[in-house]
Short mmCIF file of C-alpha atoms in Angstrom, two decimals:
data_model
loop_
_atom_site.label_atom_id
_atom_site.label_comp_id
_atom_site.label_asym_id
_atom_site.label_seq_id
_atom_site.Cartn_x
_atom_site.Cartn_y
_atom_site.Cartn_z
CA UNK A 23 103.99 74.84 134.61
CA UNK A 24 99.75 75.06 134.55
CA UNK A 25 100.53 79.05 133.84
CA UNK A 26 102.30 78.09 130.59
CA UNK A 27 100.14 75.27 129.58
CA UNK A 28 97.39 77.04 130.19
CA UNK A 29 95.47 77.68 126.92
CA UNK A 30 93.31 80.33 128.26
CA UNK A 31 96.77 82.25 129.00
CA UNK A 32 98.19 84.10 125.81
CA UNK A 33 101.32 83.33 124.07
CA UNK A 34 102.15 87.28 124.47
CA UNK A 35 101.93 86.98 128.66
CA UNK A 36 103.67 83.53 128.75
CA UNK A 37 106.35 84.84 126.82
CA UNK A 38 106.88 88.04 128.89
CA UNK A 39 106.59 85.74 131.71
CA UNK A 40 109.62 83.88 130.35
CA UNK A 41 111.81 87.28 130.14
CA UNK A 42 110.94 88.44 133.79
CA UNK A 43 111.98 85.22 134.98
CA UNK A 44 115.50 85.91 132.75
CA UNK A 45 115.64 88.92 134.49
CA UNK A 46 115.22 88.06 137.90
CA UNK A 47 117.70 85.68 137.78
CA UNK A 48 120.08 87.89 136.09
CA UNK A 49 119.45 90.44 138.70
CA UNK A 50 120.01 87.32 141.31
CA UNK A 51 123.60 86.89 139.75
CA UNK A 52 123.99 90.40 140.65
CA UNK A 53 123.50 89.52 144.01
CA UNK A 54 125.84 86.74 144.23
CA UNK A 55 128.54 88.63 142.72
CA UNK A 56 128.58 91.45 144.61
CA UNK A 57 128.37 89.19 148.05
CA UNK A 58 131.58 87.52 146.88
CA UNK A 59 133.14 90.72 146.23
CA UNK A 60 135.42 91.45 148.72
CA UNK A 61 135.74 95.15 147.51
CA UNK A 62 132.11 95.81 147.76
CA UNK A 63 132.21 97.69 151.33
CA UNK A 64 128.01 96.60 151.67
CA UNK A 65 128.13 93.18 150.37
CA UNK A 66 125.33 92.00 152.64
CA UNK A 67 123.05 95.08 151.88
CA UNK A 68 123.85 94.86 148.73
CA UNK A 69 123.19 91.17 147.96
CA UNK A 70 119.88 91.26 150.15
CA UNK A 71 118.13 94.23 147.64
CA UNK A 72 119.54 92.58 144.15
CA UNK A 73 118.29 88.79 145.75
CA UNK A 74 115.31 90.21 146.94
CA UNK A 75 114.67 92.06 143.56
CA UNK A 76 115.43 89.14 141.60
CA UNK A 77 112.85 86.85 143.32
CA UNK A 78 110.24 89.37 142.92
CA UNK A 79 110.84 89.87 138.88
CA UNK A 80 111.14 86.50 138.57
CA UNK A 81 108.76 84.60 140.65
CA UNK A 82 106.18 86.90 141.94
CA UNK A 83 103.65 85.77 139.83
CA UNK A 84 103.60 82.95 141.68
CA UNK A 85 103.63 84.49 145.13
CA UNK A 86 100.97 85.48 147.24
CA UNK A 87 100.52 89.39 146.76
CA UNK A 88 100.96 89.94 150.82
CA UNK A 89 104.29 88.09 150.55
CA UNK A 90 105.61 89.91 147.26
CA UNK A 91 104.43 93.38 149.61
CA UNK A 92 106.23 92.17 152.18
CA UNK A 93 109.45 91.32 149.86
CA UNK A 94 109.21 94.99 148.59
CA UNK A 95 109.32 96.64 151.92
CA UNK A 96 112.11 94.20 153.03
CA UNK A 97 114.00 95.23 149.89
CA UNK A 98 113.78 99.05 150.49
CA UNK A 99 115.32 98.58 153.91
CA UNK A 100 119.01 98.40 152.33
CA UNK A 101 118.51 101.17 150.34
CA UNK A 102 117.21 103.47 152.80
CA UNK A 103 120.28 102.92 155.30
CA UNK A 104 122.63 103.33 152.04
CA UNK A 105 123.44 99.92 152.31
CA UNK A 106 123.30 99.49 148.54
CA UNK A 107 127.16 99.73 147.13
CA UNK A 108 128.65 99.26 143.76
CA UNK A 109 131.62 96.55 143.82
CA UNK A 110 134.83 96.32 141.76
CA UNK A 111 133.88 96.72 138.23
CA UNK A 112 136.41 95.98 135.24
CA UNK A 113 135.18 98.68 132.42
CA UNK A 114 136.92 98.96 129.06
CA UNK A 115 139.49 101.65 128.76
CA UNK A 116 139.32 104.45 126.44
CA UNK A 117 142.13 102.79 124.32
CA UNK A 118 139.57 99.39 124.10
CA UNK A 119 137.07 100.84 123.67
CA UNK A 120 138.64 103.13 120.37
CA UNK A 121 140.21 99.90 119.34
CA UNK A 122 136.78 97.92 119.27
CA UNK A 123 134.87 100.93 117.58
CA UNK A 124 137.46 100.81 114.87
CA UNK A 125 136.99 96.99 113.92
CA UNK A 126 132.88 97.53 114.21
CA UNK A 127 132.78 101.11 112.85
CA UNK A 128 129.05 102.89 112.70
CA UNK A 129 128.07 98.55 112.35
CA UNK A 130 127.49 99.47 116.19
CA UNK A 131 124.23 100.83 116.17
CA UNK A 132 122.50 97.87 114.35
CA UNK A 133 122.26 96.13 117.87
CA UNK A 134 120.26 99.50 119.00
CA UNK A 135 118.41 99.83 116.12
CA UNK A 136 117.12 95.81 116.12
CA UNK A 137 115.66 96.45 119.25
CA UNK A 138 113.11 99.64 118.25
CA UNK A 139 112.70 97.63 114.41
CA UNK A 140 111.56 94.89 116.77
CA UNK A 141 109.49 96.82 118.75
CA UNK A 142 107.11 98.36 116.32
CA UNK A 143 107.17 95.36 113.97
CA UNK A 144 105.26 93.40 116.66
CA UNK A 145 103.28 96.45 117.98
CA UNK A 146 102.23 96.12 113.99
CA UNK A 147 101.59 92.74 113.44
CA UNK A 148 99.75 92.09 116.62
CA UNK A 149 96.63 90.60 115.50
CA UNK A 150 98.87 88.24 113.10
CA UNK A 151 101.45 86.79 115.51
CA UNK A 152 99.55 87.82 118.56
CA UNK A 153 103.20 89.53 120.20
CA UNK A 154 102.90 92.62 121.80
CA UNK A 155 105.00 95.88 121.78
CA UNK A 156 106.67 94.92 124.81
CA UNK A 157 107.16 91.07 123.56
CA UNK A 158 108.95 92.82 120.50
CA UNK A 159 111.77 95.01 122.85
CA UNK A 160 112.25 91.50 124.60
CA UNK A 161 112.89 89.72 121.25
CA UNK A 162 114.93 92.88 120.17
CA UNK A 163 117.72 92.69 122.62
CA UNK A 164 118.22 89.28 122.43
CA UNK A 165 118.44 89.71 118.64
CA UNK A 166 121.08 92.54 119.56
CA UNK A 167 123.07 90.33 121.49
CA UNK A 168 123.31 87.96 118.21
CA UNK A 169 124.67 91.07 116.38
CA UNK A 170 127.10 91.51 119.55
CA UNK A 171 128.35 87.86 119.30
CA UNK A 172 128.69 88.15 115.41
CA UNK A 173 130.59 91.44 115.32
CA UNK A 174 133.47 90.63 117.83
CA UNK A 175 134.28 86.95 119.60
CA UNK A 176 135.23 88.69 122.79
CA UNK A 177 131.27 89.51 123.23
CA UNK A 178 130.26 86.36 125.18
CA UNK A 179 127.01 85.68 127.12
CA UNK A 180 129.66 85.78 130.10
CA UNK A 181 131.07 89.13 129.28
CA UNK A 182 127.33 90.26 128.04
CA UNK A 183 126.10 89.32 131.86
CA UNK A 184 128.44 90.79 133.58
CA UNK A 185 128.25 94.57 131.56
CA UNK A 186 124.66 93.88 133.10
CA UNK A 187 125.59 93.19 136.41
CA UNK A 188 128.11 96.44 135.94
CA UNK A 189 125.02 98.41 134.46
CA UNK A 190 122.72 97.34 137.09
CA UNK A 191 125.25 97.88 140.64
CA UNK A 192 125.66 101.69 138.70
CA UNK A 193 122.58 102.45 138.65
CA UNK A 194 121.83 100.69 142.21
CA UNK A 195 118.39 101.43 143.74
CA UNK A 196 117.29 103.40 141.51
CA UNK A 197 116.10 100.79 138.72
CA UNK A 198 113.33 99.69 140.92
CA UNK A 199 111.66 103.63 140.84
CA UNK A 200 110.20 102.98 137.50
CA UNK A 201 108.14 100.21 138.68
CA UNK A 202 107.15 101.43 142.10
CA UNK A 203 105.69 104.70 140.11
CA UNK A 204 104.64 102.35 137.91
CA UNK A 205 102.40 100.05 141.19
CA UNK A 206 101.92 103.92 142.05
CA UNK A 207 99.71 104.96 139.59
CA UNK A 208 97.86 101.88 139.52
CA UNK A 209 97.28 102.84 143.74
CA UNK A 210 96.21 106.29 143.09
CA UNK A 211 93.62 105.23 140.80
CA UNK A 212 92.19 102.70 143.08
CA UNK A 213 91.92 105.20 146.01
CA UNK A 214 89.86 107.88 144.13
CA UNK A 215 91.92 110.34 143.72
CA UNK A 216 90.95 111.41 140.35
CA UNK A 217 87.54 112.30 141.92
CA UNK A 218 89.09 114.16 144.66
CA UNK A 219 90.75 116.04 141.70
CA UNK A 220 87.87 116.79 139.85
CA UNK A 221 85.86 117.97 143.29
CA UNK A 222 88.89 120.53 143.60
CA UNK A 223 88.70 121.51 140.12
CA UNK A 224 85.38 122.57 139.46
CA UNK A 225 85.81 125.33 141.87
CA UNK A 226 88.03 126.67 139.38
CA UNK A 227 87.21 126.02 136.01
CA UNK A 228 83.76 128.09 134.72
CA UNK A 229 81.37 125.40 133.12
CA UNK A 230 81.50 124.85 129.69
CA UNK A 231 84.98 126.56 128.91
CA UNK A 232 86.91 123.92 127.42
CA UNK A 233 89.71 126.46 126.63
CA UNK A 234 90.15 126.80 130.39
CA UNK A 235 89.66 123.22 130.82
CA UNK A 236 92.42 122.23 128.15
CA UNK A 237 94.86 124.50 129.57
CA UNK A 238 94.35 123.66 133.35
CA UNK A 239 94.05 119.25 131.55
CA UNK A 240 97.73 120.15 129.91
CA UNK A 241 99.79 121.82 133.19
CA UNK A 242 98.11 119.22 135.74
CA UNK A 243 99.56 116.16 133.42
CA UNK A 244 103.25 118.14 133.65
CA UNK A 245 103.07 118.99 137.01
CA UNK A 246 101.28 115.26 137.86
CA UNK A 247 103.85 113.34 136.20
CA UNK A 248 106.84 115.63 137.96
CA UNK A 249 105.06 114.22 140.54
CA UNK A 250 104.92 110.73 140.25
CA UNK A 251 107.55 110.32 137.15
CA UNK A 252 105.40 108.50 134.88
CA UNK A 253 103.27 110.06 132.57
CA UNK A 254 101.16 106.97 131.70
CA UNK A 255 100.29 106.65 135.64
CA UNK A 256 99.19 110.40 135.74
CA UNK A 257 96.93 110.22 132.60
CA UNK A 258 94.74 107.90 134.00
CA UNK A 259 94.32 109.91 137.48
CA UNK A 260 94.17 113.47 135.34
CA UNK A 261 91.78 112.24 132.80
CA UNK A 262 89.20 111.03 135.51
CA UNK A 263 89.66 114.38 137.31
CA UNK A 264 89.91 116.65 134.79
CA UNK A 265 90.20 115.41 130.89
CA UNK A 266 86.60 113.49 130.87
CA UNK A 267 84.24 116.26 132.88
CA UNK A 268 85.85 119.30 131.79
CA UNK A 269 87.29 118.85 128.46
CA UNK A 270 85.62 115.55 126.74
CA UNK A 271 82.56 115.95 128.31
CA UNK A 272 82.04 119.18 126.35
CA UNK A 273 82.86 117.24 122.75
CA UNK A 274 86.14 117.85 122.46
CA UNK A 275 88.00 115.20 120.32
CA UNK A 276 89.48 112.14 122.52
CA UNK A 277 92.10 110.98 120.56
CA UNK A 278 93.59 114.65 119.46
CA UNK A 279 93.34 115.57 123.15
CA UNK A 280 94.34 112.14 124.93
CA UNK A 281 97.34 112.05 122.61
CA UNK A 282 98.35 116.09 122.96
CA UNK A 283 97.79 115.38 126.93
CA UNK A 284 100.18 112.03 127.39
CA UNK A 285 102.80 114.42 125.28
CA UNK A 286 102.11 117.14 128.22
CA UNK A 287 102.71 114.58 130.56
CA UNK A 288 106.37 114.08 129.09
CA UNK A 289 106.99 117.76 129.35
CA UNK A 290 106.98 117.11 133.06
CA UNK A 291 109.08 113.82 132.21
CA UNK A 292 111.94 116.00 131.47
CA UNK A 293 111.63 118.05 134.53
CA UNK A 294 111.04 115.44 137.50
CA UNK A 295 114.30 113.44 139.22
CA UNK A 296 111.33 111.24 139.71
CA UNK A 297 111.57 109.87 135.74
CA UNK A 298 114.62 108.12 136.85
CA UNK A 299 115.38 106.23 133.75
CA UNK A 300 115.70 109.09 132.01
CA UNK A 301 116.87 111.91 134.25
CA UNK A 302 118.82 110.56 136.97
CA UNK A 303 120.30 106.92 135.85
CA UNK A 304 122.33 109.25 132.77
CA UNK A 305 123.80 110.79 135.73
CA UNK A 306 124.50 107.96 137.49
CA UNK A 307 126.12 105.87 134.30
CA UNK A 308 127.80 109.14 132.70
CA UNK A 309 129.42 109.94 136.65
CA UNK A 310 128.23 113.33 136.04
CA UNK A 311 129.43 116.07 138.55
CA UNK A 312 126.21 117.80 138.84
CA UNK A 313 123.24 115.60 139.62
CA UNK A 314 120.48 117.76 137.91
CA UNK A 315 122.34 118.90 135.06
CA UNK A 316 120.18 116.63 132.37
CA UNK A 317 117.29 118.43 133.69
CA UNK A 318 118.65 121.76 133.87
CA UNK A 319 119.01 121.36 130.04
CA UNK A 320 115.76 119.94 129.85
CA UNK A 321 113.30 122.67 131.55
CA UNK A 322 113.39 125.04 128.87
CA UNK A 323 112.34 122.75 125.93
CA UNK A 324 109.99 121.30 128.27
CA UNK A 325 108.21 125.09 128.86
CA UNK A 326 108.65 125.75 125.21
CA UNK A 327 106.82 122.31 124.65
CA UNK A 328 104.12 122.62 126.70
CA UNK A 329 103.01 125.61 125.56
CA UNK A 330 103.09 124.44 121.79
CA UNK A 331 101.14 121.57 123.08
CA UNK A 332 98.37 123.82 124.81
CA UNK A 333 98.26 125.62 121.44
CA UNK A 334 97.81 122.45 119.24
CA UNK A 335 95.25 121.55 121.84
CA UNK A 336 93.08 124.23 121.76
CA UNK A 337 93.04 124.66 117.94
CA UNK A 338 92.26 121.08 117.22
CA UNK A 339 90.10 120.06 119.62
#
């Protein structure tokens, strides 16, 4: 409890605390219900990643960082040996799912919609209420669920948690990716290798173009974040390496050219299995037949895009 009476701690970080811990032990009853799930042909692989997970979101805080390390390798285990199965799962039939469309109508997207109004209303009020961005998502679904509850009486917590559980055991081990590219970045910056980018560069970029540099700045953030899936973990190793000595240092404009290269960055989003949330969970959720079709759709906006962004680039920098 000292965390959350703790006055030097922020009302923003203990309330994010508050929703990882709601997590984690929502991911924990994920765990429990597939290890009483006779149909689940991996119930003990399966219950030891979701547990494992759980604990982690929820507690780690609070855990030394060599035990969460050791949690997190422990974890993987399951999922490495394909130990990680989805259970029996009750979804709603086509004919349920018409019937409950047709008593809510279009009234369904308010739920959606509360969570981005949320979002940016706290992302704008910041320095009044002192919430974050991220504290405004958290508020958002919650409010969402309200609208859930109020639209139909067969949307309890009950029914709300186990869609979750349904969600999560679909997706399996792929909804802790985000956050180990996440820990990723974080490593790569630590270890230098934005320096060891920029000693590699130089040999190829002629001082003092800063056309060359913007172009070489755009197509290492797309091909970095194919890499590592994230483009907010490969902005901060590209802009060491390449953005600040070869681009900024030569005046041009941060915030045109920070903003132009995190959109870069996204052009590789669409092109990387490694942006799971958005590329390979779809496929996973959707039961799609071919498991790169979203980003065989996706490459050629993503070359169209990254050349637009090159050009918007180099004529406003």
């Amino acid at each position: 409890m000292s965390f959350f009476l703790d006055p030097e701690v922020t009302m923003s970080n203990k309330l994010m605390e508050m929703i990882y811990i709601f997590i984690g032990l929502m991911v924990v009853y994920t765990a429990v219900k597939n290890l009483r799930d006779k149909e689940n042909p991996s119930r003990i692989g399966t219950f030891a990643f979701w547990f494992i997970l759980g604990i982690v979101l929820a507690f780690g805080r609070w855990m030394p960082s060599a035990v969460s390390g050791a949690l997190v390798l422990l974890m993987c285990v399951p999922a490495i040996l394909h130990k990680v199965k989805k259970g029996k799962t009750d979804p709603p039939s086509k004919a349920d799912t018409q019937k409950a469309y047709e008593a809510i109508g279009m009234k369904i997207f308010i739920p959606a919609l509360s969570i981005g109004v949320f979002a940016v209303g706290a992302a704008l009020t910041t320095n009044i209420l002192g919430f974050s961005a991220l504290n405004g998502v958290a508020i958002g679904v919650f409010v969402a669920g309200g609208f859930l509850f109020a639209f139909d009486r067969k949307n309890t917590p009950v029914m709300l948690l186990n869609d979750s559980e349904r969600m999560l055991s679909t997706v399996g081990p792929l909804s802790m990716l985000p956050m180990l590219l996440a820990c990723l970045g974080a490593v790569f910056t630590a270890a230098g290798v934005g320096d060891v980018v920029a000693s590699l560069v130089e040999r190829i970029i002629p001082a003092g173009n800063v056309n060359v540099g913007i172009v070489v700045y755009a197509l290492g953030m797309m091909l970095f974040t194919m890499i590592m899936g994230n483009a907010f973990a490969a902005i901060t190793v590209m802009t060491v390496g390449i953005g600040a000595p070869f681009v900024l240092a030569y005046g041009a404009n941060p915030v045109v050219v920070g903003m132009l290269a995190l959109t870069c960055g996204f052009c590789g989003t669409l092109c990387t299995p490694m942006a799971a949330n958005f590329n390979t969970v779809p496929v996973a959720l959707l039961n799609m037949k071919k498991q790169f079709g979203v980003i065989k759709n996706q490459v050629p906006i993503a070359i169209v895009m990254i050349i637009i962004q090159i050009i918007m680039m180099i004529m406003l920098k």
